[in-house]
CSV table of C-alpha atoms and ligand atoms in Angstrom, one decimal:
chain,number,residue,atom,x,y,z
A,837,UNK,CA,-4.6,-7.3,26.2
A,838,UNK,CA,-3.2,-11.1,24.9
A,839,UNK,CA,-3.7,-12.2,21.5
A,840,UNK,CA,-2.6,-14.9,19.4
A,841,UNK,CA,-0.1,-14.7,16.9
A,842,UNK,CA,-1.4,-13.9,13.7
A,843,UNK,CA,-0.5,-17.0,11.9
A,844,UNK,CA,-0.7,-15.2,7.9
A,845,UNK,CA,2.0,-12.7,9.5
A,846,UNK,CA,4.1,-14.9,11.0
A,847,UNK,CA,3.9,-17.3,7.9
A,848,UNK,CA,5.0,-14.3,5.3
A,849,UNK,CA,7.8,-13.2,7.7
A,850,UNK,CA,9.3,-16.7,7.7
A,851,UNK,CA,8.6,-16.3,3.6
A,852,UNK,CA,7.4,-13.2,2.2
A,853,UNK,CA,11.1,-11.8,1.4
A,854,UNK,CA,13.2,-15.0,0.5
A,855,UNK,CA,10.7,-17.0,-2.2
A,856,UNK,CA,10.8,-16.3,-5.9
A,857,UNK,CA,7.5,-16.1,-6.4
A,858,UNK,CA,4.7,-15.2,-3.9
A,859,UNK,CA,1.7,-16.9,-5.6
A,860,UNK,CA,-0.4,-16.1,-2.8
A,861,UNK,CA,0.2,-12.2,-2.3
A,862,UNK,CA,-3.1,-10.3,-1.8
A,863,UNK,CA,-2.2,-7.3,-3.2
A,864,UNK,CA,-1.5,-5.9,-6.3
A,865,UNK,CA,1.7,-5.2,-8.3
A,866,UNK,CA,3.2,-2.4,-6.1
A,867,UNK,CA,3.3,0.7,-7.8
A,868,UNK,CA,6.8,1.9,-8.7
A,869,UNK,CA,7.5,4.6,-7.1
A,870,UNK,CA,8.9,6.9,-10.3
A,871,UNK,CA,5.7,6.1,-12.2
A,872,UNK,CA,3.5,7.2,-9.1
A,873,UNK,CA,5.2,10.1,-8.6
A,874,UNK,CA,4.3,10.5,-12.8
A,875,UNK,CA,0.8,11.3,-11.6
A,876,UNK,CA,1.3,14.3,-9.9
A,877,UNK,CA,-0.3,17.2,-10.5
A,878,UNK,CA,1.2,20.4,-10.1
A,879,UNK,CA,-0.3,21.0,-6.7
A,880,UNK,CA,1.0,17.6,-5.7
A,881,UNK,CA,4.0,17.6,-6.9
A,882,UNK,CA,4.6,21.1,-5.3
A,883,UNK,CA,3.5,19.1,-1.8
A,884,UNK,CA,5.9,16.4,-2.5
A,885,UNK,CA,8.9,18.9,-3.2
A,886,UNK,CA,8.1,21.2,-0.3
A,887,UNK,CA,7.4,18.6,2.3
A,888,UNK,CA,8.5,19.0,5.7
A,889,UNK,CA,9.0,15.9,7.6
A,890,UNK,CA,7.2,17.5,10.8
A,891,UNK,CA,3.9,15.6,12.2
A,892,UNK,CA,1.2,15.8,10.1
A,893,UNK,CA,-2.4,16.1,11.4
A,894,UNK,CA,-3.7,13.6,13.3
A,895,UNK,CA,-7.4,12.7,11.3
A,896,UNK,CA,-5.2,12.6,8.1
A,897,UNK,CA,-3.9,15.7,6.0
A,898,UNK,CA,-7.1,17.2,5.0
A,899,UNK,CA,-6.7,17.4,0.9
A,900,UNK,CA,-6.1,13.1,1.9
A,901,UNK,CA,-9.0,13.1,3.8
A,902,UNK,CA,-10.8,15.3,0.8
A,903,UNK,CA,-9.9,12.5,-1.7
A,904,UNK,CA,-10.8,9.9,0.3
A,905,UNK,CA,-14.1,11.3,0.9
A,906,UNK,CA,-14.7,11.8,-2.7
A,907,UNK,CA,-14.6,8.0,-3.1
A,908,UNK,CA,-18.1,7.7,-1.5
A,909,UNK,CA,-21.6,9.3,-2.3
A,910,UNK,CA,-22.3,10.7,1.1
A,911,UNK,CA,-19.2,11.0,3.0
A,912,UNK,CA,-18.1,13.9,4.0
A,913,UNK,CA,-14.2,15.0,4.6
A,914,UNK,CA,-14.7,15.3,8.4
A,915,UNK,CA,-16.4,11.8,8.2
A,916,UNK,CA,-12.9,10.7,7.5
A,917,UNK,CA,-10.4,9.3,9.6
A,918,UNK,CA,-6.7,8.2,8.4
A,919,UNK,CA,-4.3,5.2,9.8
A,920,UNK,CA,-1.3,3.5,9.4
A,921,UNK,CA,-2.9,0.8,6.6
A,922,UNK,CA,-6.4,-1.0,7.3
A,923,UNK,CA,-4.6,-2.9,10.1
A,924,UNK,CA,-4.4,-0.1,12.4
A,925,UNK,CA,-7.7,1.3,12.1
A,926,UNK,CA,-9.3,-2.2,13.1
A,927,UNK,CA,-7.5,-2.6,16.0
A,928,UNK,CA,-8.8,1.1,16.9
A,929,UNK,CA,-12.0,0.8,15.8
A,930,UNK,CA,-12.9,-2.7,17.3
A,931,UNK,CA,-11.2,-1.2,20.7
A,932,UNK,CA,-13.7,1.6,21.0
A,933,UNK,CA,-17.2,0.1,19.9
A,934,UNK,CA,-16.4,-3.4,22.1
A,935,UNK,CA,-16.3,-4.2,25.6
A,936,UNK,CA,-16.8,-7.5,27.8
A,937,UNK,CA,-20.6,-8.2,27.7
A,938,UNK,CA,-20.7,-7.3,24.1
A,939,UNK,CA,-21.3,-9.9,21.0
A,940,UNK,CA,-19.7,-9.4,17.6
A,941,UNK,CA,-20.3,-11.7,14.1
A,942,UNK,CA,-17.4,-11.9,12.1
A,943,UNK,CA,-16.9,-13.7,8.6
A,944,UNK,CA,-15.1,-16.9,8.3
A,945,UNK,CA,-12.5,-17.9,7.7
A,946,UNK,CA,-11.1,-14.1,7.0
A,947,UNK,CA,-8.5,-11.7,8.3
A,948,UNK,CA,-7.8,-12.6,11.4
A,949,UNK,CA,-7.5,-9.8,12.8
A,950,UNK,CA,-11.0,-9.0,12.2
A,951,UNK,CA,-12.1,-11.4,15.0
A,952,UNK,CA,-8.2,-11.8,17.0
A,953,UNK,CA,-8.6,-8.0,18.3
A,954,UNK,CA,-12.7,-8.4,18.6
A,955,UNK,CA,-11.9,-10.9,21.0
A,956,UNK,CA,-8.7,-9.4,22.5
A,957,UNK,CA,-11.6,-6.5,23.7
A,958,UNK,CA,-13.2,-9.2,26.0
A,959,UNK,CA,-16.4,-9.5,23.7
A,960,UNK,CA,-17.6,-12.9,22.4
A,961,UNK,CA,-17.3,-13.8,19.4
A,962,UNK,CA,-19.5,-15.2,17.3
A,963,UNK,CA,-18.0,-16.6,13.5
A,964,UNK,CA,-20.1,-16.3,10.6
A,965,UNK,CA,-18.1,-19.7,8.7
A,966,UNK,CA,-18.3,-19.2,4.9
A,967,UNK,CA,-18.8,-22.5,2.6
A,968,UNK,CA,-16.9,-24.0,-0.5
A,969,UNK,CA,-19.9,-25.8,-0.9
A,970,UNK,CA,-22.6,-22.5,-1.1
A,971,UNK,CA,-20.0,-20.6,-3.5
A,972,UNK,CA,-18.6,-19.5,0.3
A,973,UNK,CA,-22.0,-17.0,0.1
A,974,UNK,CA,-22.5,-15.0,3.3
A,975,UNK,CA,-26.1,-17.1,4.8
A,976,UNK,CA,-28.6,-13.8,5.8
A,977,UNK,CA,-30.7,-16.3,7.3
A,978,UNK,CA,-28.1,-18.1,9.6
A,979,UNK,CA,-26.3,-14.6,10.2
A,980,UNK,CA,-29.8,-13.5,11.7
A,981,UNK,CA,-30.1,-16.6,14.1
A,982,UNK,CA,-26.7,-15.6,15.2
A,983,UNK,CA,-27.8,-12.4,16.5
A,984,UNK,CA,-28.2,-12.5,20.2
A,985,UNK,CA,-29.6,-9.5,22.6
A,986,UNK,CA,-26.1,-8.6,22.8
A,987,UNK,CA,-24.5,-8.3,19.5
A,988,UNK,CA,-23.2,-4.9,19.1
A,989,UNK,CA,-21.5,-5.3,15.8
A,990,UNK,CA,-21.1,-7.3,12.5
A,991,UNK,CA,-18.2,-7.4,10.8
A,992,UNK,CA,-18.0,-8.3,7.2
A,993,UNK,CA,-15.5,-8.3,4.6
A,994,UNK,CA,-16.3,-8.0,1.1
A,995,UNK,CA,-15.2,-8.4,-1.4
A,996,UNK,CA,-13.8,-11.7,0.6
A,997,UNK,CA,-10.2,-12.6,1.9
A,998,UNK,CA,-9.4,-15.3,0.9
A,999,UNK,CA,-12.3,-16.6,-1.1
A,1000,UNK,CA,-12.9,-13.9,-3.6
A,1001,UNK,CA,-16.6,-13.8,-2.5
A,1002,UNK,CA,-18.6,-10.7,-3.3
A,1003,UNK,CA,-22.0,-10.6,-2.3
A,1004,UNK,CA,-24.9,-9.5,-4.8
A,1005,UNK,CA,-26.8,-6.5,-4.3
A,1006,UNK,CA,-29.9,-8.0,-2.9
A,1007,UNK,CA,-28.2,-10.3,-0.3
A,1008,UNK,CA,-25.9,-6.7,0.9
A,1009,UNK,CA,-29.0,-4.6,1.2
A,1010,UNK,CA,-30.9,-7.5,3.5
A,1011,UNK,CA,-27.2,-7.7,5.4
A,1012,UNK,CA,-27.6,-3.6,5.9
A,1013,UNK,CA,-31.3,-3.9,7.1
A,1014,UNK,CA,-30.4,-6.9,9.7
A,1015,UNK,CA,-27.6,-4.8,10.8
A,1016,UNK,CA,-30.1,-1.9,11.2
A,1017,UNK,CA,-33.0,-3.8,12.8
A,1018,UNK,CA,-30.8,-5.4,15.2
A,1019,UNK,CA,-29.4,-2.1,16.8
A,1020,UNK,CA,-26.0,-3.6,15.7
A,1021,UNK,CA,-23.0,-1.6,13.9
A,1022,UNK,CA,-22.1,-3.0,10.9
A,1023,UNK,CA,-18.3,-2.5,9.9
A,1024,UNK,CA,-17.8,-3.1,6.2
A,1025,UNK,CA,-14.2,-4.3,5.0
A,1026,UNK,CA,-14.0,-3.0,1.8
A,1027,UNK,CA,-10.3,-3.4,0.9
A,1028,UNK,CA,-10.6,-5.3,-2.6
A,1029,UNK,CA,-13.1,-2.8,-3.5
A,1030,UNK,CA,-12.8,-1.6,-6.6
A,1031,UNK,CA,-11.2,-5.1,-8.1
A,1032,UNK,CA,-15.0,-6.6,-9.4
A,1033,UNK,CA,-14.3,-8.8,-12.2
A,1034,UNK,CA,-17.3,-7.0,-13.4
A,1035,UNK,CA,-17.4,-3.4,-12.4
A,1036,UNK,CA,-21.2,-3.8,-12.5
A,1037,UNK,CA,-21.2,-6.0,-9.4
A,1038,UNK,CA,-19.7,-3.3,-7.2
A,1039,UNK,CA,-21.4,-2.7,-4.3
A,1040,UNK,CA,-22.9,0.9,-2.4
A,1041,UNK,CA,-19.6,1.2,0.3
A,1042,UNK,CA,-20.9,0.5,4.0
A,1043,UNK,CA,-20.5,4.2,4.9
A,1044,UNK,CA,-23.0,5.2,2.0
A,1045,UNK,CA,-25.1,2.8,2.9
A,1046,UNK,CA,-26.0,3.1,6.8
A,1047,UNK,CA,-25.9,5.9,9.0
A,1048,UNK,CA,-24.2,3.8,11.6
A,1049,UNK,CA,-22.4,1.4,9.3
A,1050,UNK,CA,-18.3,1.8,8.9
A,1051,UNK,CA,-16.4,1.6,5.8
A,1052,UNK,CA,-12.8,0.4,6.0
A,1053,UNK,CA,-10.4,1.2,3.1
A,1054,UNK,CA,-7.2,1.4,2.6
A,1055,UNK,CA,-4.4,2.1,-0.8
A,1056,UNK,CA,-2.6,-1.7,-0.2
A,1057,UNK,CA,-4.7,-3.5,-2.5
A,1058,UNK,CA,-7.1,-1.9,-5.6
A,1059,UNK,CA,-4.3,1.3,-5.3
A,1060,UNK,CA,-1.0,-1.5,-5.1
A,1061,UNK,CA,0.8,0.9,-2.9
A,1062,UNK,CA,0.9,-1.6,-0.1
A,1063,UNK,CA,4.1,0.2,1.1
A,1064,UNK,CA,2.6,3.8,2.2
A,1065,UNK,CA,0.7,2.2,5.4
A,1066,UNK,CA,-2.3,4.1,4.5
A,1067,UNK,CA,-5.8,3.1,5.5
A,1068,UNK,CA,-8.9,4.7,6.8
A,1069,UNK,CA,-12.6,4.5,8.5
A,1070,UNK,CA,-15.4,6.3,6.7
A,1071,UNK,CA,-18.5,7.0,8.4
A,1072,UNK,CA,-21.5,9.2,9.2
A,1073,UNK,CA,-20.8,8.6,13.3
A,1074,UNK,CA,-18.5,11.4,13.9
A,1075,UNK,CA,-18.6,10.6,17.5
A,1076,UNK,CA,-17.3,7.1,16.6
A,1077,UNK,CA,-14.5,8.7,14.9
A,1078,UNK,CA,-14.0,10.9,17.3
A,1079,UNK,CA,-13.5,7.7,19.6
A,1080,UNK,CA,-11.4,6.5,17.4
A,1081,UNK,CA,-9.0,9.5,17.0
A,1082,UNK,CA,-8.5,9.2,20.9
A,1083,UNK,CA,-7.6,5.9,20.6
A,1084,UNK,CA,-4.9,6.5,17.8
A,1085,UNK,CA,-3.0,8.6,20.4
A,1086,UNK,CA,-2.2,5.4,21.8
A,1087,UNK,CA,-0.8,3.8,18.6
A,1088,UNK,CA,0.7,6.0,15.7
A,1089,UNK,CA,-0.8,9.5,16.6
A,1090,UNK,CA,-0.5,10.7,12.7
A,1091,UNK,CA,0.1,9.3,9.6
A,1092,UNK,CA,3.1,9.1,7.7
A,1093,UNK,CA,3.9,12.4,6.4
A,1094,UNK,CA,5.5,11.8,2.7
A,1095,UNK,CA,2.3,8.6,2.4
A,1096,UNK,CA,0.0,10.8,3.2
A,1097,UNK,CA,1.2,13.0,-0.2
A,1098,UNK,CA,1.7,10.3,-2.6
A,1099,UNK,CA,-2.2,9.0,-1.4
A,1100,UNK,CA,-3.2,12.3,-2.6
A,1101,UNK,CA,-1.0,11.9,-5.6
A,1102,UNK,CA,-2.9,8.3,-6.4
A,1103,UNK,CA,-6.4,8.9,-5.6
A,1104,UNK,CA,-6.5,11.8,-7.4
A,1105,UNK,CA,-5.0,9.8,-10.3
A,1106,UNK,CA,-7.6,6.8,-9.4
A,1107,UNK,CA,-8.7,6.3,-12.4
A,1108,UNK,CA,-5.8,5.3,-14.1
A,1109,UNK,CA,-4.4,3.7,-11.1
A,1110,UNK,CA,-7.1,1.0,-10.8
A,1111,UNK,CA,-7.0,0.6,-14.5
A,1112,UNK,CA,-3.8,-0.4,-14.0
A,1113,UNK,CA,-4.8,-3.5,-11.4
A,1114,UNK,CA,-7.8,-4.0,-12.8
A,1115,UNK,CA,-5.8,-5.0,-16.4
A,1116,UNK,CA,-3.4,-7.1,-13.9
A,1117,UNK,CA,-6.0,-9.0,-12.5
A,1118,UNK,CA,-8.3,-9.5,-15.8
A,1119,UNK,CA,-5.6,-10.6,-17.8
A,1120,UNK,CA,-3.8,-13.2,-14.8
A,1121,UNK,CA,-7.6,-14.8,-13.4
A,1122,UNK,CA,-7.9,-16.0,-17.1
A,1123,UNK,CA,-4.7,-17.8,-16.9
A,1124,UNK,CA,-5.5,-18.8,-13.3
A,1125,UNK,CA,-9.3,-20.4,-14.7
A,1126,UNK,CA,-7.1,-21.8,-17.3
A,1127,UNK,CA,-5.3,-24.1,-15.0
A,1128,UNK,CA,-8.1,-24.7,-12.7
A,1129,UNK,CA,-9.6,-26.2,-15.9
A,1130,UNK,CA,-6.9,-28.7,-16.8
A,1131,UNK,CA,-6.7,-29.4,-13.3
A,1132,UNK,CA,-10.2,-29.9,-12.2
A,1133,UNK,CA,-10.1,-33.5,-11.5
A,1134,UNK,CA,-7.0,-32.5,-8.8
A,1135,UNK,CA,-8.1,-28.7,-7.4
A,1136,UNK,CA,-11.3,-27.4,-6.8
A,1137,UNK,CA,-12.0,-24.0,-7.8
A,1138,UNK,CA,-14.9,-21.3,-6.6
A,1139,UNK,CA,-13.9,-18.7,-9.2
A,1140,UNK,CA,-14.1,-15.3,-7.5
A,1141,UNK,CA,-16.0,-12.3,-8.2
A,1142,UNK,CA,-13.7,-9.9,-7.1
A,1143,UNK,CA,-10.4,-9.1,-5.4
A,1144,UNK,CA,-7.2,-10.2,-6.4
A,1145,UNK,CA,-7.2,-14.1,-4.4
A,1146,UNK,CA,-9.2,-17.1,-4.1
A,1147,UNK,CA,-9.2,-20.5,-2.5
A,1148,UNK,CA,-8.9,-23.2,-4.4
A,1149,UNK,CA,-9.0,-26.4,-2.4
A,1150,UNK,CA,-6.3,-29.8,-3.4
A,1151,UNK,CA,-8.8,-32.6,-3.7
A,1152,UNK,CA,-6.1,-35.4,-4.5
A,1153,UNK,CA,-6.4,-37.9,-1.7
A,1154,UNK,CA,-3.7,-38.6,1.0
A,1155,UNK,CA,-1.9,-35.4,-0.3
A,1156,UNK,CA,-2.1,-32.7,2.5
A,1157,UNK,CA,-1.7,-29.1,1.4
A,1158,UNK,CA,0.4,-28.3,4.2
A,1159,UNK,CA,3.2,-30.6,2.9
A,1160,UNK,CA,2.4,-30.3,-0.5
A,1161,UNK,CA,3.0,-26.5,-0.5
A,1162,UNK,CA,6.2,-27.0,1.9
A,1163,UNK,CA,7.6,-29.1,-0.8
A,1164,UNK,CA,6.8,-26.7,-3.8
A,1165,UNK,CA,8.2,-23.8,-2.1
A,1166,UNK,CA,11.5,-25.8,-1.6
A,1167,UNK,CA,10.9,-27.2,-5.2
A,1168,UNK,CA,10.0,-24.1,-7.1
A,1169,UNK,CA,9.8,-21.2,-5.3
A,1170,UNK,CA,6.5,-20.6,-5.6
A,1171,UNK,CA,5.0,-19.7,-2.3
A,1172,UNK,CA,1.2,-20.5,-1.6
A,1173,UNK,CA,-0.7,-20.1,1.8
A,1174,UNK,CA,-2.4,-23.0,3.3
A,1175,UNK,CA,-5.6,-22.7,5.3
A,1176,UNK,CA,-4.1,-23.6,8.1
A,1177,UNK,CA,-2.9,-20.7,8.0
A,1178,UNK,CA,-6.5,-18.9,8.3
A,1179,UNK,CA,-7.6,-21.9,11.1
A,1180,UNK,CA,-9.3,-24.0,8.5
A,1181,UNK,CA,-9.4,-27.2,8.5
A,1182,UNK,CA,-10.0,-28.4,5.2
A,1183,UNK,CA,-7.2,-28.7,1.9
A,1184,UNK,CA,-7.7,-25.5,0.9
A,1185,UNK,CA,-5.4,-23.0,-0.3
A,1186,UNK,CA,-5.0,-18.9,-0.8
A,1187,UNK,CA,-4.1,-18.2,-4.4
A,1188,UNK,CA,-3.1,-14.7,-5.2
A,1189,UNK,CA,-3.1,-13.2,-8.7
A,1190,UNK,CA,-2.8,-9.8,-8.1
A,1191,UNK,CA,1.0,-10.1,-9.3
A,1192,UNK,CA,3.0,-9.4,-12.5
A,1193,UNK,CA,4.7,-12.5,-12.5
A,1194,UNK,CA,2.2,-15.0,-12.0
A,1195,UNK,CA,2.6,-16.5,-15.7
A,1196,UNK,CA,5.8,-17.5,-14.3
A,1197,UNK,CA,4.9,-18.5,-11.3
A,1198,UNK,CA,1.8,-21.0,-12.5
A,1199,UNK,CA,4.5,-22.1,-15.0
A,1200,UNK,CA,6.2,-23.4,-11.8
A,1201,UNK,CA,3.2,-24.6,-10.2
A,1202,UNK,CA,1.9,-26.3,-13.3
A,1203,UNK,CA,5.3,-28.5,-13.7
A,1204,UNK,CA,5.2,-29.4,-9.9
A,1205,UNK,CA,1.9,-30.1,-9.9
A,1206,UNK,CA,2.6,-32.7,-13.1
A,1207,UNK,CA,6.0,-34.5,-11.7
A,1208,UNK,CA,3.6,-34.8,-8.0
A,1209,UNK,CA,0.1,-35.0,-8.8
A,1210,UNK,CA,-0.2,-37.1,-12.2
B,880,LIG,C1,-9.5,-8.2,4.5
B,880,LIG,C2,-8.3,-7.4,4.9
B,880,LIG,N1,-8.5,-6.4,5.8
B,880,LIG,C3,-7.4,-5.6,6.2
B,880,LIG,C4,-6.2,-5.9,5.7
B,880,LIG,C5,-5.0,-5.0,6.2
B,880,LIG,O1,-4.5,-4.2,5.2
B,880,LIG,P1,-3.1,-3.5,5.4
B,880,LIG,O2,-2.1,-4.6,5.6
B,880,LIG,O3,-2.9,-2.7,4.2
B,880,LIG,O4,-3.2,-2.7,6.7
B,880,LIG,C6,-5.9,-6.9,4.8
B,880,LIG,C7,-4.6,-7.2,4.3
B,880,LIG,O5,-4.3,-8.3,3.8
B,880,LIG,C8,-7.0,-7.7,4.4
B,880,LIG,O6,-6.9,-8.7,3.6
């Protein structure tokens, strides 16, 4: 199997760790690890202090899979299947439902990975490419004369990395029936779930929503605890899973036995936990419109509907983002990602404000943007 780098890694390894401020981070505020530990409950905490640092089960400790279950209408426990972060279980999930001969859709521009591994498998690849100029809206009727005899599997991830795109109801449900009347899987990548601007826009999960369809979740972004490596697949195809789980012997065999507790610890605890990120976020996307309004005659802006990132685009002619952001991270220290990074050709940008210190950090921009841009 040969697959390209993924450029967004291999960009936040050159960065990630050495810039002041990382104005383009997906995720939110990482949980500290005192305060998380604040939420147990006595059984948890009883887990936490009597932990033995053996292997743990390979589906996922089954009071995780329990909790993660819960998250979902119809989803039961054993319907479940745990991984080291999101990452992982895409890699095993595209690996077992493609093979040369097969065709997959895939949302773009997006995680690469999404479409990197789908391709790794031998399958063609078809991208679904999302538009500044259409509010980046997934097109039903373009996705459906993509379709070919072949495709085996859509993939689509909403709400969007990097746009911020969330789909409304209407336009999900005739996504679920196209997936259903093609014969093709649907896998649903639903990490930003839970981060709607308006909690009324959420969406059914994937899982709930199809007997065949796949939910992918994970506690890295809406949960800011990035750090345990957890993820999952939800689904009613237990065979699929079943799959799956083979295919994990390959990679990390079990989860991480102390994540797997504190996952317990935070979903249980949900409630306050996405409060928590859903205050960040509310509170730093006003700031973020904010600038986007003094600025509108030098950045474009689609304002998301969810998540904690969009992409904003640099409409000041002859300056490239590429260089522009090279210079402000030398400048400032304020780290965006340029679409380049995704593959994208135009002057966009990933903006993150998922992050505590992003007052500081648009402070930064802001005063760059006025000794470069005015
Ligand atoms: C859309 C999407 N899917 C999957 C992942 C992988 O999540 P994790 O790094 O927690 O495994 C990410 C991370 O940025 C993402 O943005």
């Amino acid at each position: 199997m040969r697959m390209a780098d993924f450029a967004l890694e291999r960009y936040f390894a050159r960065w990630e760790f050495t810039v002041r401020h990382l104005l383009c981070a997906s995720d939110v505020e990482p949980y500290p690890m005192a305060d998380l530990l604040g939420l147990a409950d006595a059984e948890t905490r009883s887990l936490w202090e009597t932990l033995h640092l053996g292997y743990s089960e390979s589906t996922g400790h089954p009071l995780l899979r329990r909790e993660i279950a819960s998250l979902y209408d119809t989803i039961a426990p054993d319907e479940v299947l745990t991984f080291a972060g999101a990452e992982e279980a895409i890699f095993c999930l595209l690996n077992v439902t493609l093979e040369p001969g097969d065709h997959a859709i895939v949302t773009w521009p997006g995680y690469q990975s999404l479409f990197e591994v789908a391709r790794a498998t031998g399958a063609e690849v078809t991208l679904h490419e999302l538009h500044e100029s259409d509010g980046w809206a997934l097109d039903i009727d373009r996705l459906r004369r993509q379709l070919t005899p072949m495709t085996s599997l859509i993939v689509v991830n909403v709400p969007h990395n990097p746009t911020g795109m969330l789909p409304d109801r209407e336009t999900f449900d005739e996504l679920v029936t196209l997936a259903d009347d093609a014969g093709a899987r649907l896998l649903v990548d639903e990490v930003y779930r839970g981060l709607e601007l308006d909690e009324a826009d959420r969406l059914p999960a994937g899982a709930d929503a199809s007997g065949r369809a796949v939910s992918l979740g994970v506690m890295s972004k809406a949960y800011a605890l990035a750090g345990l490596r957890i993820g999952w697949l939800a689904t009613h195809d237990r065979e699929l899973l079943a799959r799956a789980a083979a295919f994990k012997d390959y990679t990390t065999i079990c989860s991480s036995a102390p994540s797997e507790i504190l996952s317990i610890v935070a979903l249980r605890a949900r409630n306050q936990v996405l409060a928590r990120s859903r205050r960040i976020v509310a509170g730093n996307i006003e700031r973020v419109d904010g600038f986007f309004e003094d600025w509108a005659d030098r950045f474009s802006w689609v304002r998301p509907r969810a998540g904690s990132i969009g992409f904003p685009r640099l409409t000041v002619p002859g300056v490239t983002i590429d260089d522009w952001a090279a210079d402000l991270v030398e400048a400032e220290g304020v780290l965006l990602l340029p679409a380049s990074q995704f593959g994208h050709p135009g002057n966009h940008f990933r903006l993150g404000f998922g992050r505590t210190d992003l007052p500081e950090a648009l402070g930064r921009l802001e005063s760059y943007a006025t000794r470069t841009l005015r």
